[in-house]
């Protein structure tokens, strides 16, 4: 019996590390068979998430494609924080 | 003879004004018959663009819907700048 269809997704929540660290992490992940990477940036890290996406595109070119972008907000400790989730697929 | 189909689009490029200024501008625009608003944020203003979108959603609720999100980068004065374009439609 075949199991359910699985997609290996890797989520990267941006913090204070240099963007190059996350970039390397994602590229290694793709090489290890991860199919989808979700880049998550909250608040001021939203801009960083878009920059990281552009860096990834520069490095991997046509071997990745933009799968989806989600924007929204969540309540964290009583304050509303905006976020972005950028899904990138390995082709 | 019918002319080409027209959509009244209004583009808001974020700068240093308080977000409330842009919010008011957009709401007034929708009331005046604009159908699509494109919120553009570059560099550090990308985060602001997402926050403005969330504020708009709070105010206008079901009468607006997210039409499209575009992310990318442009070269400006030799430097690459990331951007986001959030298209919001009046229903």
PDB file of N, CA and C in Angstrom, chain A residues 7-90:
ATOM      1  N   UNK A   7       5.791  15.785   0.808  1.00  0.00           N
ATOM      2  CA  UNK A   7       6.708  16.803   0.302  1.00  0.00           C
ATOM      3  C   UNK A   7       7.639  17.177   1.431  1.00  0.00           C
ATOM      4  N   UNK A   8       8.924  17.129   1.148  1.00  0.00           N
ATOM      5  CA  UNK A   8       9.880  17.494   2.172  1.00  0.00           C
ATOM      6  C   UNK A   8      10.048  19.008   2.200  1.00  0.00           C
ATOM      7  N   UNK A   9       9.460  19.604   3.209  1.00  0.00           N
ATOM      8  CA  UNK A   9       9.498  21.052   3.332  1.00  0.00           C
ATOM      9  C   UNK A   9      10.414  21.457   4.471  1.00  0.00           C
ATOM     10  N   UNK A  10      11.126  22.529   4.240  1.00  0.00           N
ATOM     11  CA  UNK A  10      12.062  23.046   5.218  1.00  0.00           C
ATOM     12  C   UNK A  10      11.658  24.499   5.478  1.00  0.00           C
ATOM     13  N   UNK A  11      11.429  24.842   6.728  1.00  0.00           N
ATOM     14  CA  UNK A  11      11.027  26.214   7.051  1.00  0.00           C
ATOM     15  C   UNK A  11      12.191  26.966   7.678  1.00  0.00           C
ATOM     16  N   UNK A  12      12.444  28.149   7.153  1.00  0.00           N
ATOM     17  CA  UNK A  12      13.530  28.984   7.656  1.00  0.00           C
ATOM     18  C   UNK A  12      12.912  30.254   8.227  1.00  0.00           C
ATOM     19  N   UNK A  13      12.950  30.389   9.542  1.00  0.00           N
ATOM     20  CA  UNK A  13      12.429  31.605  10.170  1.00  0.00           C
ATOM     21  C   UNK A  13      13.610  32.548  10.403  1.00  0.00           C
ATOM     22  N   UNK A  14      13.567  33.714   9.793  1.00  0.00           N
ATOM     23  CA  UNK A  14      14.702  34.626   9.850  1.00  0.00           C
ATOM     24  C   UNK A  14      14.859  35.268  11.229  1.00  0.00           C
ATOM     25  N   UNK A  15      16.105  35.305  11.674  1.00  0.00           N
ATOM     26  CA  UNK A  15      16.439  35.984  12.920  1.00  0.00           C
ATOM     27  C   UNK A  15      17.574  36.940  12.673  1.00  0.00           C
ATOM     28  N   UNK A  16      18.510  36.992  13.588  1.00  0.00           N
ATOM     29  CA  UNK A  16      19.575  37.992  13.467  1.00  0.00           C
ATOM     30  C   UNK A  16      20.861  37.507  12.807  1.00  0.00           C
ATOM     31  N   UNK A  17      20.873  36.251  12.372  1.00  0.00           N
ATOM     32  CA  UNK A  17      22.083  35.761  11.696  1.00  0.00           C
ATOM     33  C   UNK A  17      22.244  36.448  10.347  1.00  0.00           C
ATOM     34  N   UNK A  18      23.481  36.488   9.816  1.00  0.00           N
ATOM     35  CA  UNK A  18      23.653  37.074   8.481  1.00  0.00           C
ATOM     36  C   UNK A  18      22.920  36.247   7.433  1.00  0.00           C
ATOM     37  N   UNK A  19      22.425  36.929   6.416  1.00  0.00           N
ATOM     38  CA  UNK A  19      21.617  36.247   5.396  1.00  0.00           C
ATOM     39  C   UNK A  19      22.359  35.100   4.722  1.00  0.00           C
ATOM     40  N   UNK A  20      23.684  35.243   4.622  1.00  0.00           N
ATOM     41  CA  UNK A  20      24.482  34.198   3.980  1.00  0.00           C
ATOM     42  C   UNK A  20      24.345  32.847   4.697  1.00  0.00           C
ATOM     43  N   UNK A  21      24.175  32.918   6.012  1.00  0.00           N
ATOM     44  CA  UNK A  21      23.992  31.699   6.804  1.00  0.00           C
ATOM     45  C   UNK A  21      22.720  30.959   6.386  1.00  0.00           C
ATOM     46  N   UNK A  22      21.628  31.715   6.239  1.00  0.00           N
ATOM     47  CA  UNK A  22      20.359  31.101   5.840  1.00  0.00           C
ATOM     48  C   UNK A  22      20.442  30.588   4.402  1.00  0.00           C
ATOM     49  N   UNK A  23      21.129  31.354   3.554  1.00  0.00           N
ATOM     50  CA  UNK A  23      21.276  30.983   2.148  1.00  0.00           C
ATOM     51  C   UNK A  23      21.966  29.624   2.025  1.00  0.00           C
ATOM     52  N   UNK A  24      23.060  29.479   2.767  1.00  0.00           N
ATOM     53  CA  UNK A  24      23.819  28.235   2.748  1.00  0.00           C
ATOM     54  C   UNK A  24      22.955  27.081   3.250  1.00  0.00           C
ATOM     55  N   UNK A  25      22.253  27.321   4.332  1.00  0.00           N
ATOM     56  CA  UNK A  25      21.352  26.349   4.943  1.00  0.00           C
ATOM     57  C   UNK A  25      20.331  25.831   3.921  1.00  0.00           C
ATOM     58  N   UNK A  26      19.775  26.749   3.146  1.00  0.00           N
ATOM     59  CA  UNK A  26      18.754  26.378   2.168  1.00  0.00           C
ATOM     60  C   UNK A  26      19.364  25.591   1.008  1.00  0.00           C
ATOM     61  N   UNK A  27      20.508  26.048   0.522  1.00  0.00           N
ATOM     62  CA  UNK A  27      21.140  25.362  -0.608  1.00  0.00           C
ATOM     63  C   UNK A  27      21.548  23.939  -0.212  1.00  0.00           C
ATOM     64  N   UNK A  28      22.096  23.791   0.988  1.00  0.00           N
ATOM     65  CA  UNK A  28      22.445  22.449   1.495  1.00  0.00           C
ATOM     66  C   UNK A  28      21.185  21.595   1.577  1.00  0.00           C
ATOM     67  N   UNK A  29      20.110  22.178   2.075  1.00  0.00           N
ATOM     68  CA  UNK A  29      18.832  21.459   2.200  1.00  0.00           C
ATOM     69  C   UNK A  29      18.341  20.948   0.857  1.00  0.00           C
ATOM     70  N   UNK A  30      18.372  21.801  -0.159  1.00  0.00           N
ATOM     71  CA  UNK A  30      17.938  21.392  -1.500  1.00  0.00           C
ATOM     72  C   UNK A  30      18.797  20.245  -2.002  1.00  0.00           C
ATOM     73  N   UNK A  31      20.104  20.324  -1.737  1.00  0.00           N
ATOM     74  CA  UNK A  31      21.001  19.259  -2.181  1.00  0.00           C
ATOM     75  C   UNK A  31      20.726  17.938  -1.472  1.00  0.00           C
ATOM     76  N   UNK A  32      20.130  18.033  -0.279  1.00  0.00           N
ATOM     77  CA  UNK A  32      19.824  16.816   0.486  1.00  0.00           C
ATOM     78  C   UNK A  32      18.424  16.280   0.199  1.00  0.00           C
ATOM     79  N   UNK A  33      17.749  16.873  -0.774  1.00  0.00           N
ATOM     80  CA  UNK A  33      16.465  16.315  -1.185  1.00  0.00           C
ATOM     81  C   UNK A  33      15.233  17.058  -0.721  1.00  0.00           C
ATOM     82  N   UNK A  34      15.426  18.165  -0.030  1.00  0.00           N
ATOM     83  CA  UNK A  34      14.263  18.982   0.343  1.00  0.00           C
ATOM     84  C   UNK A  34      13.666  19.568  -0.932  1.00  0.00           C
ATOM     85  N   UNK A  35      12.324  19.536  -1.019  1.00  0.00           N
ATOM     86  CA  UNK A  35      11.680  19.980  -2.255  1.00  0.00           C
ATOM     87  C   UNK A  35      11.151  21.415  -2.155  1.00  0.00           C
ATOM     88  N   UNK A  36      10.706  21.775  -0.960  1.00  0.00           N
ATOM     89  CA  UNK A  36      10.115  23.101  -0.782  1.00  0.00           C
ATOM     90  C   UNK A  36      10.763  23.788   0.414  1.00  0.00           C
ATOM     91  N   UNK A  37      11.132  25.025   0.248  1.00  0.00           N
ATOM     92  CA  UNK A  37      11.644  25.806   1.372  1.00  0.00           C
ATOM     93  C   UNK A  37      10.699  26.974   1.611  1.00  0.00           C
ATOM     94  N   UNK A  38      10.338  27.149   2.866  1.00  0.00           N
ATOM     95  CA  UNK A  38       9.461  28.242   3.243  1.00  0.00           C
ATOM     96  C   UNK A  38      10.294  29.251   4.023  1.00  0.00           C
ATOM     97  N   UNK A  39      10.444  30.444   3.469  1.00  0.00           N
ATOM     98  CA  UNK A  39      11.194  31.506   4.131  1.00  0.00           C
ATOM     99  C   UNK A  39      10.190  32.374   4.880  1.00  0.00           C
ATOM    100  N   UNK A  40      10.355  32.451   6.200  1.00  0.00           N
ATOM    101  CA  UNK A  40       9.407  33.214   7.021  1.00  0.00           C
ATOM    102  C   UNK A  40      10.108  34.414   7.640  1.00  0.00           C
ATOM    103  N   UNK A  41       9.562  35.595   7.429  1.00  0.00           N
ATOM    104  CA  UNK A  41      10.073  36.809   8.052  1.00  0.00           C
ATOM    105  C   UNK A  41       8.950  37.519   8.781  1.00  0.00           C
ATOM    106  N   UNK A  42       9.227  37.944   9.990  1.00  0.00           N
ATOM    107  CA  UNK A  42       8.220  38.671  10.773  1.00  0.00           C
ATOM    108  C   UNK A  42       8.711  40.088  11.030  1.00  0.00           C
ATOM    109  N   UNK A  43       7.781  41.034  11.061  1.00  0.00           N
ATOM    110  CA  UNK A  43       8.121  42.426  11.371  1.00  0.00           C
ATOM    111  C   UNK A  43       9.199  42.951  10.446  1.00  0.00           C
ATOM    112  N   UNK A  44      10.281  43.459  11.052  1.00  0.00           N
ATOM    113  CA  UNK A  44      11.337  44.055  10.222  1.00  0.00           C
ATOM    114  C   UNK A  44      12.080  43.026   9.382  1.00  0.00           C
ATOM    115  N   UNK A  45      11.931  41.756   9.727  1.00  0.00           N
ATOM    116  CA  UNK A  45      12.590  40.710   8.941  1.00  0.00           C
ATOM    117  C   UNK A  45      11.867  40.388   7.635  1.00  0.00           C
ATOM    118  N   UNK A  46      10.712  41.008   7.415  1.00  0.00           N
ATOM    119  CA  UNK A  46       9.993  40.786   6.161  1.00  0.00           C
ATOM    120  C   UNK A  46      10.874  41.209   4.983  1.00  0.00           C
ATOM    121  N   UNK A  47      11.524  42.359   5.106  1.00  0.00           N
ATOM    122  CA  UNK A  47      12.397  42.851   4.032  1.00  0.00           C
ATOM    123  C   UNK A  47      13.535  41.872   3.776  1.00  0.00           C
ATOM    124  N   UNK A  48      14.096  41.346   4.871  1.00  0.00           N
ATOM    125  CA  UNK A  48      15.185  40.374   4.750  1.00  0.00           C
ATOM    126  C   UNK A  48      14.742  39.127   4.007  1.00  0.00           C
ATOM    127  N   UNK A  49      13.497  38.706   4.241  1.00  0.00           N
ATOM    128  CA  UNK A  49      12.986  37.496   3.594  1.00  0.00           C
ATOM    129  C   UNK A  49      12.980  37.680   2.078  1.00  0.00           C
ATOM    130  N   UNK A  50      12.565  38.859   1.625  1.00  0.00           N
ATOM    131  CA  UNK A  50      12.530  39.126   0.183  1.00  0.00           C
ATOM    132  C   UNK A  50      13.955  39.174  -0.380  1.00  0.00           C
ATOM    133  N   UNK A  51      14.867  39.789   0.373  1.00  0.00           N
ATOM    134  CA  UNK A  51      16.262  39.840  -0.069  1.00  0.00           C
ATOM    135  C   UNK A  51      16.859  38.432  -0.146  1.00  0.00           C
ATOM    136  N   UNK A  52      16.551  37.599   0.840  1.00  0.00           N
ATOM    137  CA  UNK A  52      17.049  36.220   0.828  1.00  0.00           C
ATOM    138  C   UNK A  52      16.514  35.466  -0.385  1.00  0.00           C
ATOM    139  N   UNK A  53      15.245  35.693  -0.692  1.00  0.00           N
ATOM    140  CA  UNK A  53      14.650  35.061  -1.872  1.00  0.00           C
ATOM    141  C   UNK A  53      15.419  35.471  -3.141  1.00  0.00           C
ATOM    142  N   UNK A  54      15.732  36.769  -3.243  1.00  0.00           N
ATOM    143  CA  UNK A  54      16.468  37.254  -4.421  1.00  0.00           C
ATOM    144  C   UNK A  54      17.878  36.669  -4.496  1.00  0.00           C
ATOM    145  N   UNK A  55      18.515  36.510  -3.339  1.00  0.00           N
ATOM    146  CA  UNK A  55      19.851  35.908  -3.300  1.00  0.00           C
ATOM    147  C   UNK A  55      19.794  34.457  -3.770  1.00  0.00           C
ATOM    148  N   UNK A  56      18.746  33.762  -3.329  1.00  0.00           N
ATOM    149  CA  UNK A  56      18.565  32.356  -3.680  1.00  0.00           C
ATOM    150  C   UNK A  56      18.380  32.210  -5.190  1.00  0.00           C
ATOM    151  N   UNK A  57      17.574  33.122  -5.761  1.00  0.00           N
ATOM    152  CA  UNK A  57      17.308  33.118  -7.190  1.00  0.00           C
ATOM    153  C   UNK A  57      18.601  33.360  -7.967  1.00  0.00           C
ATOM    154  N   UNK A  58      19.424  34.265  -7.462  1.00  0.00           N
ATOM    155  CA  UNK A  58      20.713  34.570  -8.082  1.00  0.00           C
ATOM    156  C   UNK A  58      21.606  33.343  -8.144  1.00  0.00           C
ATOM    157  N   UNK A  59      21.619  32.593  -7.035  1.00  0.00           N
ATOM    158  CA  UNK A  59      22.502  31.435  -6.951  1.00  0.00           C
ATOM    159  C   UNK A  59      21.983  30.243  -7.724  1.00  0.00           C
ATOM    160  N   UNK A  60      20.679  29.978  -7.602  1.00  0.00           N
ATOM    161  CA  UNK A  60      20.148  28.733  -8.148  1.00  0.00           C
ATOM    162  C   UNK A  60      19.431  28.903  -9.488  1.00  0.00           C
ATOM    163  N   UNK A  61      19.148  30.144  -9.855  1.00  0.00           N
ATOM    164  CA  UNK A  61      18.568  30.434 -11.174  1.00  0.00           C
ATOM    165  C   UNK A  61      17.329  29.627 -11.487  1.00  0.00           C
ATOM    166  N   UNK A  62      17.341  28.949 -12.637  1.00  0.00           N
ATOM    167  CA  UNK A  62      16.159  28.254 -13.125  1.00  0.00           C
ATOM    168  C   UNK A  62      15.844  26.971 -12.377  1.00  0.00           C
ATOM    169  N   UNK A  63      16.709  26.563 -11.456  1.00  0.00           N
ATOM    170  CA  UNK A  63      16.438  25.297 -10.771  1.00  0.00           C
ATOM    171  C   UNK A  63      15.506  25.478  -9.573  1.00  0.00           C
ATOM    172  N   UNK A  64      15.113  26.716  -9.295  1.00  0.00           N
ATOM    173  CA  UNK A  64      14.068  26.941  -8.279  1.00  0.00           C
ATOM    174  C   UNK A  64      12.962  27.805  -8.873  1.00  0.00           C
ATOM    175  N   UNK A  65      11.758  27.675  -8.314  1.00  0.00           N
ATOM    176  CA  UNK A  65      10.687  28.561  -8.754  1.00  0.00           C
ATOM    177  C   UNK A  65       9.847  28.980  -7.559  1.00  0.00           C
ATOM    178  N   UNK A  66       9.272  30.144  -7.675  1.00  0.00           N
ATOM    179  CA  UNK A  66       8.428  30.694  -6.617  1.00  0.00           C
ATOM    180  C   UNK A  66       7.123  29.921  -6.593  1.00  0.00           C
ATOM    181  N   UNK A  67       6.797  29.332  -5.455  1.00  0.00           N
ATOM    182  CA  UNK A  67       5.598  28.512  -5.355  1.00  0.00           C
ATOM    183  C   UNK A  67       4.414  29.331  -4.838  1.00  0.00           C
ATOM    184  N   UNK A  68       4.665  30.140  -3.828  1.00  0.00           N
ATOM    185  CA  UNK A  68       3.579  30.918  -3.217  1.00  0.00           C
ATOM    186  C   UNK A  68       4.146  31.996  -2.293  1.00  0.00           C
ATOM    187  N   UNK A  69       3.401  33.094  -2.188  1.00  0.00           N
ATOM    188  CA  UNK A  69       3.740  34.115  -1.197  1.00  0.00           C
ATOM    189  C   UNK A  69       2.502  34.342  -0.338  1.00  0.00           C
ATOM    190  N   UNK A  70       2.689  34.308   0.959  1.00  0.00           N
ATOM    191  CA  UNK A  70       1.572  34.591   1.864  1.00  0.00           C
ATOM    192  C   UNK A  70       1.967  35.774   2.734  1.00  0.00           C
ATOM    193  N   UNK A  71       1.055  36.726   2.901  1.00  0.00           N
ATOM    194  CA  UNK A  71       1.301  37.800   3.861  1.00  0.00           C
ATOM    195  C   UNK A  71       0.142  37.851   4.834  1.00  0.00           C
ATOM    196  N   UNK A  72       0.387  38.303   6.037  1.00  0.00           N
ATOM    197  CA  UNK A  72      -0.675  38.383   7.025  1.00  0.00           C
ATOM    198  C   UNK A  72      -0.119  38.897   8.328  1.00  0.00           C
ATOM    199  N   UNK A  73      -0.884  38.714   9.378  1.00  0.00           N
ATOM    200  CA  UNK A  73      -0.409  39.146  10.688  1.00  0.00           C
ATOM    201  C   UNK A  73      -0.852  38.168  11.762  1.00  0.00           C
ATOM    202  N   UNK A  74      -0.080  38.098  12.820  1.00  0.00           N
ATOM    203  CA  UNK A  74      -0.422  37.265  13.974  1.00  0.00           C
ATOM    204  C   UNK A  74      -0.302  38.120  15.234  1.00  0.00           C
ATOM    205  N   UNK A  75      -1.060  37.727  16.240  1.00  0.00           N
ATOM    206  CA  UNK A  75      -0.953  38.411  17.529  1.00  0.00           C
ATOM    207  C   UNK A  75       0.094  37.687  18.359  1.00  0.00           C
ATOM    208  N   UNK A  76       1.131  38.403  18.759  1.00  0.00           N
ATOM    209  CA  UNK A  76       2.176  37.808  19.603  1.00  0.00           C
ATOM    210  C   UNK A  76       2.342  38.661  20.846  1.00  0.00           C
ATOM    211  N   UNK A  77       2.122  38.064  21.986  1.00  0.00           N
ATOM    212  CA  UNK A  77       2.184  38.803  23.264  1.00  0.00           C
ATOM    213  C   UNK A  77       1.388  40.104  23.182  1.00  0.00           C
ATOM    214  N   UNK A  78       0.178  40.005  22.679  1.00  0.00           N
ATOM    215  CA  UNK A  78      -0.711  41.167  22.656  1.00  0.00           C
ATOM    216  C   UNK A  78      -0.455  42.175  21.549  1.00  0.00           C
ATOM    217  N   UNK A  79       0.646  41.994  20.804  1.00  0.00           N
ATOM    218  CA  UNK A  79       0.933  42.940  19.718  1.00  0.00           C
ATOM    219  C   UNK A  79       0.762  42.247  18.381  1.00  0.00           C
ATOM    220  N   UNK A  80       0.267  43.012  17.412  1.00  0.00           N
ATOM    221  CA  UNK A  80       0.118  42.416  16.105  1.00  0.00           C
ATOM    222  C   UNK A  80       1.398  42.552  15.306  1.00  0.00           C
ATOM    223  N   UNK A  81       1.829  41.437  14.753  1.00  0.00           N
ATOM    224  CA  UNK A  81       3.072  41.418  13.983  1.00  0.00           C
ATOM    225  C   UNK A  81       2.762  40.938  12.566  1.00  0.00           C
ATOM    226  N   UNK A  82       3.200  41.702  11.578  1.00  0.00           N
ATOM    227  CA  UNK A  82       3.035  41.305  10.179  1.00  0.00           C
ATOM    228  C   UNK A  82       4.056  40.236   9.818  1.00  0.00           C
ATOM    229  N   UNK A  83       3.703  39.395   8.876  1.00  0.00           N
ATOM    230  CA  UNK A  83       4.680  38.393   8.432  1.00  0.00           C
ATOM    231  C   UNK A  83       4.566  38.145   6.936  1.00  0.00           C
ATOM    232  N   UNK A  84       5.609  37.536   6.395  1.00  0.00           N
ATOM    233  CA  UNK A  84       5.575  37.045   5.015  1.00  0.00           C
ATOM    234  C   UNK A  84       6.086  35.608   5.019  1.00  0.00           C
ATOM    235  N   UNK A  85       5.470  34.768   4.182  1.00  0.00           N
ATOM    236  CA  UNK A  85       5.971  33.401   3.987  1.00  0.00           C
ATOM    237  C   UNK A  85       6.175  33.210   2.492  1.00  0.00           C
ATOM    238  N   UNK A  86       7.416  32.967   2.116  1.00  0.00           N
ATOM    239  CA  UNK A  86       7.749  32.796   0.701  1.00  0.00           C
ATOM    240  C   UNK A  86       8.096  31.322   0.470  1.00  0.00           C
ATOM    241  N   UNK A  87       7.285  30.643  -0.314  1.00  0.00           N
ATOM    242  CA  UNK A  87       7.544  29.226  -0.605  1.00  0.00           C
ATOM    243  C   UNK A  87       8.307  29.093  -1.919  1.00  0.00           C
ATOM    244  N   UNK A  88       9.449  28.432  -1.850  1.00  0.00           N
ATOM    245  CA  UNK A  88      10.280  28.246  -3.038  1.00  0.00           C
ATOM    246  C   UNK A  88      10.410  26.752  -3.302  1.00  0.00           C
ATOM    247  N   UNK A  89      10.200  26.364  -4.554  1.00  0.00           N
ATOM    248  CA  UNK A  89      10.217  24.951  -4.906  1.00  0.00           C
ATOM    249  C   UNK A  89      11.458  24.631  -5.725  1.00  0.00           C
ATOM    250  N   UNK A  90      12.038  23.490  -5.444  1.00  0.00           N
ATOM    251  CA  UNK A  90      13.139  22.962  -6.250  1.00  0.00           C
ATOM    252  C   UNK A  90      12.531  22.274  -7.454  1.00  0.00           C
TER     253      UNK A  90
END
